[in-house]
Coordinates of C-alpha atoms and ligand atoms in Angstrom, one line a residue:
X86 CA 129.7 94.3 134.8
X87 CA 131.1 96.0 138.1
X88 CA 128.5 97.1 140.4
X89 CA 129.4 100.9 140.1
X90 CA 128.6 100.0 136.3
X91 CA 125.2 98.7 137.4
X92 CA 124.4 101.9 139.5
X93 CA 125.0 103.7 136.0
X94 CA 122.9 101.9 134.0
X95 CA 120.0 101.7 136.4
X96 CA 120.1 105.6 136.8
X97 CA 120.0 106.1 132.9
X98 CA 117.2 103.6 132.7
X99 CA 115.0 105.3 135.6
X100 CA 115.6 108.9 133.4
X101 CA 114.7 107.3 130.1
X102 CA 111.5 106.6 131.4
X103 CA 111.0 109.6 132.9
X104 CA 111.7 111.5 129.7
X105 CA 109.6 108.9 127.5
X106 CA 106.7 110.9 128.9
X107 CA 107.2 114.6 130.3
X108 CA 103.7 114.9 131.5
X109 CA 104.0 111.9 133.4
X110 CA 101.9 111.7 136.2
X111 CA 101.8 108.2 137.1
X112 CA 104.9 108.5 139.1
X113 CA 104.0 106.1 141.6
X114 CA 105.0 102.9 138.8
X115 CA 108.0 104.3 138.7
X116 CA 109.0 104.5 142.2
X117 CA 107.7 100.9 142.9
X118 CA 109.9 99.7 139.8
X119 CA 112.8 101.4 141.1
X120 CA 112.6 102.0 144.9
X121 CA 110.0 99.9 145.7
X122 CA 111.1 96.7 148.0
X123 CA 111.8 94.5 145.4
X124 CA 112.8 97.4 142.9
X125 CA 115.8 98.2 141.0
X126 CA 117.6 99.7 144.1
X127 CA 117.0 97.6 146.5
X128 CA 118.4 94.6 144.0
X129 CA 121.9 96.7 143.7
X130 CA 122.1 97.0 147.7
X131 CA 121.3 93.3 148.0
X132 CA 124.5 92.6 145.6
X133 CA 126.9 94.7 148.2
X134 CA 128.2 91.2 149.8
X135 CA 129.8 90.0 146.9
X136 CA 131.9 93.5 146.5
X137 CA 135.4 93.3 147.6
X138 CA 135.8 94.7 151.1
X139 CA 138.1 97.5 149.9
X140 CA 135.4 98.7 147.5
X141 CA 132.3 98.4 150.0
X142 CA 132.6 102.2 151.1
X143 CA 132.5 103.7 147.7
X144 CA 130.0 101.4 146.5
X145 CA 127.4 101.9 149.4
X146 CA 128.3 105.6 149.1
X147 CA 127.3 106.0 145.4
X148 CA 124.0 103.6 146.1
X149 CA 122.8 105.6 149.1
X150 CA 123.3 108.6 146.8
X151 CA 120.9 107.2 144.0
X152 CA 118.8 106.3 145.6
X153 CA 118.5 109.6 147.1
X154 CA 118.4 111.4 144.2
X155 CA 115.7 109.6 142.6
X156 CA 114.0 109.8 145.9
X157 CA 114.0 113.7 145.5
X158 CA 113.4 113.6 141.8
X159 CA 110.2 111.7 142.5
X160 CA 109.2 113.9 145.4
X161 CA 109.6 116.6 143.8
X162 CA 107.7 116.1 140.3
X163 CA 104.7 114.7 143.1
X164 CA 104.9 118.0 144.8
X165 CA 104.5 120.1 141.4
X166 CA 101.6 118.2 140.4
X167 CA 99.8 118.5 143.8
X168 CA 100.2 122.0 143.7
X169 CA 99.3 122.7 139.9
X170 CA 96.2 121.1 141.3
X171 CA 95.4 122.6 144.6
X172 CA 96.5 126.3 144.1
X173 CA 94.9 127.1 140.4
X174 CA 91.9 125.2 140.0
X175 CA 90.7 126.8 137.1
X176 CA 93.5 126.7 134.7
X177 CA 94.6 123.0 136.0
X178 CA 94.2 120.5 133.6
X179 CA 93.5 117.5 135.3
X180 CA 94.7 114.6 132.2
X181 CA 92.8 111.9 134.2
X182 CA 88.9 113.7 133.6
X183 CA 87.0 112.0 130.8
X184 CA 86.8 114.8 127.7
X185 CA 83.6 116.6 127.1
X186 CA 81.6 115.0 124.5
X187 CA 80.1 117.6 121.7
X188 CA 76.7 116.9 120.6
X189 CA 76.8 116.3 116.7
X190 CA 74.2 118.2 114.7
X191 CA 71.8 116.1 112.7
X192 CA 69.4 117.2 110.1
X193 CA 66.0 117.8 110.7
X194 CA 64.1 114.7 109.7
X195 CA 61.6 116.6 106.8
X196 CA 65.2 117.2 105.1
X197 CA 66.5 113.6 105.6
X198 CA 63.3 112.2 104.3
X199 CA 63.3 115.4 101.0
X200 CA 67.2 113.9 100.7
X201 CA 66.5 110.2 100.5
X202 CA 63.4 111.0 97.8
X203 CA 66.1 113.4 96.0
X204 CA 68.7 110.2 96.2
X205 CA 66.3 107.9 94.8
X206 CA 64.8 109.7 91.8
X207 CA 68.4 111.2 91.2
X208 CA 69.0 107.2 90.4
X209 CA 66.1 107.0 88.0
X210 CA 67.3 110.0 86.1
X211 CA 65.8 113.1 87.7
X212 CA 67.2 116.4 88.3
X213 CA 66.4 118.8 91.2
X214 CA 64.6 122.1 90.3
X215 CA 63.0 124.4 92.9
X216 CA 60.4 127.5 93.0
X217 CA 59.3 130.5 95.0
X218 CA 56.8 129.7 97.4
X219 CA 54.8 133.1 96.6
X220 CA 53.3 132.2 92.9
X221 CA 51.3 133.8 90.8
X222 CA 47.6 132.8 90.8
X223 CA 48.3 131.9 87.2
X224 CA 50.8 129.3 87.4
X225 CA 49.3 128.4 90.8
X226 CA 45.9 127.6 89.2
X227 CA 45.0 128.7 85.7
X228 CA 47.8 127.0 83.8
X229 CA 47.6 124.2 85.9
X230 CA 43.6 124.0 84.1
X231 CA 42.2 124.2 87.5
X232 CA 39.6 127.2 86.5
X233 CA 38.2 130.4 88.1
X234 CA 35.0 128.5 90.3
X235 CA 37.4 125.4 91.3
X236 CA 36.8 125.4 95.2
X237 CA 40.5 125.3 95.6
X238 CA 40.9 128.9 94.5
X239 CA 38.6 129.6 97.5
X240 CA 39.7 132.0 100.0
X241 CA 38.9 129.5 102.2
X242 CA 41.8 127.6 101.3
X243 CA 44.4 130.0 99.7
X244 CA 46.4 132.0 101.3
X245 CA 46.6 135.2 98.5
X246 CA 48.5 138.5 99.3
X247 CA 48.0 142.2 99.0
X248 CA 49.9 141.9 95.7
X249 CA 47.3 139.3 94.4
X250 CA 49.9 136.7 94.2
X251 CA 49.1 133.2 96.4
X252 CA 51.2 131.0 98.3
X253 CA 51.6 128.3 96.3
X254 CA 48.8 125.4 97.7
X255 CA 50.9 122.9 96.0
X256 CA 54.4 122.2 94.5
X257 CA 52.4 121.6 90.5
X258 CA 53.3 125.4 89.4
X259 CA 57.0 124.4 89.6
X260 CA 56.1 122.0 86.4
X261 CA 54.5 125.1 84.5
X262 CA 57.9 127.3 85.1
X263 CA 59.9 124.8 83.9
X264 CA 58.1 123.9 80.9
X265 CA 57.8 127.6 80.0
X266 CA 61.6 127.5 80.4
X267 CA 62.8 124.0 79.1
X268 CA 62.0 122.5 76.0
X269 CA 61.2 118.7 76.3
X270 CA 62.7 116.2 77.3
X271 CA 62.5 117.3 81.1
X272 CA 63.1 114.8 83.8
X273 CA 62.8 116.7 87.6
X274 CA 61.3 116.3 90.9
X275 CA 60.4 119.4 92.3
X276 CA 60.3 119.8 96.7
X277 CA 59.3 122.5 98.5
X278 CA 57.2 124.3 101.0
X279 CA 53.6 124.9 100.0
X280 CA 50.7 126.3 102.3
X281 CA 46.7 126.3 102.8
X282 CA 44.5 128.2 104.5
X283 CA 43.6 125.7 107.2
X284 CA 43.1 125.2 111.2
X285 CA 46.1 123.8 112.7
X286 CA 45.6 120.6 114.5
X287 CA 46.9 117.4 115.0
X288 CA 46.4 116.2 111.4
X289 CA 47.0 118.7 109.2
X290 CA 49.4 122.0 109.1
X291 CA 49.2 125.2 107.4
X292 CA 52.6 124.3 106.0
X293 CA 53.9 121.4 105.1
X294 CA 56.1 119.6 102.3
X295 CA 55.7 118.2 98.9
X296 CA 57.7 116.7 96.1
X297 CA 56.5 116.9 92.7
X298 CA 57.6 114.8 89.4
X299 CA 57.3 115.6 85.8
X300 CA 58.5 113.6 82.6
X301 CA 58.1 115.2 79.7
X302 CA 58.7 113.5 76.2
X303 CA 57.5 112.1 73.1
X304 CA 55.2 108.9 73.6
X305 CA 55.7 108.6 77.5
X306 CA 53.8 106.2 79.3
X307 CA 51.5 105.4 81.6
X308 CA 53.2 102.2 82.2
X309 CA 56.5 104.4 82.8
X310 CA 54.9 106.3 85.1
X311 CA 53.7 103.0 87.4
X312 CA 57.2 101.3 86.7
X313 CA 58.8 104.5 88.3
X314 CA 56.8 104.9 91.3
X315 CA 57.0 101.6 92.0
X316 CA 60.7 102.0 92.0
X317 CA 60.8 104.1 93.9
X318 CA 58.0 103.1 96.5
X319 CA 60.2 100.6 97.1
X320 CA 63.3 101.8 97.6
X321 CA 61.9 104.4 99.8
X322 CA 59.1 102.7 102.2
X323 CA 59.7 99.2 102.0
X324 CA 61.2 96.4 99.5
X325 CA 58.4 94.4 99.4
X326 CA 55.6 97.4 99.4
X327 CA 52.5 96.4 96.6
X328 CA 50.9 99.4 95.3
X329 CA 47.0 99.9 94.4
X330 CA 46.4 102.3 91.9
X331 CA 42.9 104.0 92.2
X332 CA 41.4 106.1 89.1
X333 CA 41.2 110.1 90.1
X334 CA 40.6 113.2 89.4
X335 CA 42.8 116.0 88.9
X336 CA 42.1 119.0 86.7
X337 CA 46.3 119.2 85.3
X338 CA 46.5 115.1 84.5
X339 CA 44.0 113.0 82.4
X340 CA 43.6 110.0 83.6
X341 CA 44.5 110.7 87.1
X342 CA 45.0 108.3 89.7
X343 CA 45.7 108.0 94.0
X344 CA 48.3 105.4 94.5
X345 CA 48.0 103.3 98.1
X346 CA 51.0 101.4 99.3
X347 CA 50.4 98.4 101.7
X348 CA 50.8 98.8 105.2
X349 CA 54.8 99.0 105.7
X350 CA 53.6 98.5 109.8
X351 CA 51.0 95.4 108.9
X352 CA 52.3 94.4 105.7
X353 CA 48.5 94.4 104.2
X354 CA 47.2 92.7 107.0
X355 CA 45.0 95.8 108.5
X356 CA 46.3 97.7 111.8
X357 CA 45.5 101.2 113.3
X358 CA 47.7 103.2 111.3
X359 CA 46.2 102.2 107.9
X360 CA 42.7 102.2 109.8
X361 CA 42.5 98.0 109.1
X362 CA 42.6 98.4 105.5
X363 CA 45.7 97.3 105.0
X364 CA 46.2 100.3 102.2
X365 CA 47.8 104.1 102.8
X366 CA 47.0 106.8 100.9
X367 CA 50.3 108.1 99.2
X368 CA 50.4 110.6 96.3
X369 CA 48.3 111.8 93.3
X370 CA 49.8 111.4 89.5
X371 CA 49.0 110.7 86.1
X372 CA 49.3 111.9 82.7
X373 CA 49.9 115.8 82.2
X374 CA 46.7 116.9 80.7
X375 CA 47.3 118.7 76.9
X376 CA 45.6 121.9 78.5
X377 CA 48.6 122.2 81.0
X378 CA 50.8 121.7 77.3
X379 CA 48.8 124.5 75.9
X380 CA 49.3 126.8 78.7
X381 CA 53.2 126.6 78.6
X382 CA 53.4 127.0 75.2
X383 CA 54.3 123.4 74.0
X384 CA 52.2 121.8 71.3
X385 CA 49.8 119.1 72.7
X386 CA 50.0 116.9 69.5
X387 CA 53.5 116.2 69.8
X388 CA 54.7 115.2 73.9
X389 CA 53.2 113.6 76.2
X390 CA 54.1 113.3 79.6
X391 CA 53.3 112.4 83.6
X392 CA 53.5 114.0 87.1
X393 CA 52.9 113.1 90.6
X394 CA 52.9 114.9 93.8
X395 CA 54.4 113.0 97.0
X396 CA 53.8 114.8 100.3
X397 CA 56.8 114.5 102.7
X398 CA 55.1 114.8 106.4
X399 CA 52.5 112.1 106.0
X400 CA 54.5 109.3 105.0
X401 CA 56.9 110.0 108.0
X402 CA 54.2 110.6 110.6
X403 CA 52.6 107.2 109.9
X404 CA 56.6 105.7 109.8
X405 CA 57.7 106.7 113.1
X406 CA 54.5 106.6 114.8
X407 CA 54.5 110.5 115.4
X408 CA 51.4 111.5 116.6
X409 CA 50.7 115.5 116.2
X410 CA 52.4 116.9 112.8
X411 CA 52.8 120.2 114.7
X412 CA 55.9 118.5 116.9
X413 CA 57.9 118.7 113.1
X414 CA 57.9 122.4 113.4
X415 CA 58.4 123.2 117.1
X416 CA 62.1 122.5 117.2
X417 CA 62.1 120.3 120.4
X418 CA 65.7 119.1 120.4
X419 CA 63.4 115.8 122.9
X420 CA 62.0 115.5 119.7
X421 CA 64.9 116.0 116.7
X422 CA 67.3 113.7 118.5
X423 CA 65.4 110.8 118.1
X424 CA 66.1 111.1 114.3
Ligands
DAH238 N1 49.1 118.9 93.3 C1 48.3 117.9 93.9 C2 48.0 118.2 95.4 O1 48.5 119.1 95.9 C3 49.2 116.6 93.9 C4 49.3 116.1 92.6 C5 48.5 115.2 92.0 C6 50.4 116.4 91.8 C7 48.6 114.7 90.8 C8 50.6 116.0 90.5 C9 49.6 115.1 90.0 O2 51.6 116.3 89.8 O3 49.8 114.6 88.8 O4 47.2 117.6 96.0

């Protein structure tokens, strides 16, 4: 290949990788490859001795004039991205900054913890169903067979309103409206919001969370009800949790029991969060009492049936080793991001 050929082919080479990338601005690679010492250029000049004499003119004529015109291309693109970037700060966009990250939303960790129960139960065969959170006092207490001098109807511990309706004090009146609407069999869990009339503190919150469960059908079991919990007790604290189930007393299941789970900090061994018992207190159940049965219309004789009521906040406080239940509620991102 003549050397005037060579001049050609470096040229289309320099503008190739100039075009590759318009918005180049790592020009300075590109003038050490070409006009660097050692660069593309200076290789062509250094061939000039072997050029016939006659041709020496022309040749160093169209070298000098490459290598001037990349010279000035070069200088110039420079001079355009200087001054983009010194005359309009604002609008520059300088390609070398890193981006600016966006914070991704999470959600709040009462939902995460009300999704994950929701996951696990849908598993076992439970649908979602959901209530108002301002119930009437007889849903709230009478169906439920808690009667007129229980001390839970107190004022003391209900919230009621003008209209002589409550806030429900637990999520139970969701199993009387769907009974009154369902015919067995029913499978649901049941979360929500439910209130009491009590001093905010550390420990314990005018509102807070629950999740009830009700199975209704013929000739359920108690043994149903413990194989289910402890399903799920284990999917959702810990795969190797033991649970302790204590006889109870509540006036809408008969027998009632507490269930404990072992420590998922000591494993049973006793540390501060289960106060060295090695046991924590989890959720009421047992088997729906035939006066709730009554009360919705079914006939007693012929279902049977169990519920339980998890709270959410509890569970989660002990978990993560949070230490006031009010920080849940006060919507400190410090706080939220941490879950
Ligand atoms: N409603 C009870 C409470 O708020 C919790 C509960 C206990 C719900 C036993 C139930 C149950 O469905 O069977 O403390």
């Amino acid at each position: 290949m003549s050397l005037f050929n060579e001049v050609d082919v470096v040229r289309a080479g320099f503008f190739n990788a100039l075009n590759e990338d318009p918005a180049r601005i790592d020009l300075e690679t590109l003038r050490i490859e070409y006009l660097g010492r050692k660069g593309k250029v200076a290789g062509l000049f250094k061939q000039i001795g072997q050029v016939a004499p006659e041709e020496k003119g022309a040749i160093g004529q169209a070298l000098n004039e490459l290598k001037q015109e990349l010279t000035s291309i070069l200088d110039e693109r420079e001079a355009a991205l200087i001054s983009v970037s010194s005359s309009d700060k604002k609008s520059a966009i300088d390609l070398t900054l890193p981006g600016i990250e966006s914070p991704t939303g999470s959600y709040h960790i009462i939902t995460q913890s009300l999704n994950d129960m929701i996951e696990i139960f849908g598993r076992l065969g439970f649908s979602v169903a959901e209530g108002p959170e301002v119930e009437t006092e007889w849903r709230n207490f009478d169906a439920l067979n808690i009667l007129p001098d229980h001390p839970a109807r107190d004022m003391q511990d209900t919230f009621f309103t003008k209209s002589g309706h409550v806030l429900r004090t637990h999520t139970s009146p969701v199993q009387v409206r769907l009974m009154q609407s369902q015919s067995p069999p029913i499978r649901s869990i049941m979360p929500g919001k439910v209130y009491r009339n009590e001093a905010v503190s550390a420990r314990s919150h005018a509102m807070f969370h629950q999740v009830e469960g009700l199975y209704v059908d013929k000739k359920v079991t108690y043994a149903e009800l413990k194989g289910t919990l402890e399903l799920f007790c284990r999917e959702y604290f810990d795969t190797d949790v033991k649970l302790r189930f204590r006889p109870s007393y509540f006036p809408f299941t008969e027998p009632s029991s507490e269930v404990d789970i072992s420590c998922f900090l000591c494993h049973g061994k006793g540390c501060r969060i289960c106060k060295h018992t090695g046991w924590l207190e989890i959720l009421g159940c047992g088997m729906v009492d035939p006066a709730v049965f009554e009360a919705v219309g079914y006939e007693a004789d012929s279902v049977t049936g169990y519920a339980f009521g998890i709270g959410i906040e509890r569970p989660a406080l002990l978990r993560y080793g949070i230490p006031d239940i009010r920080m849940f509620y006060e919507n400190d991102l410090r706080f939220l991001r941490q879950f």
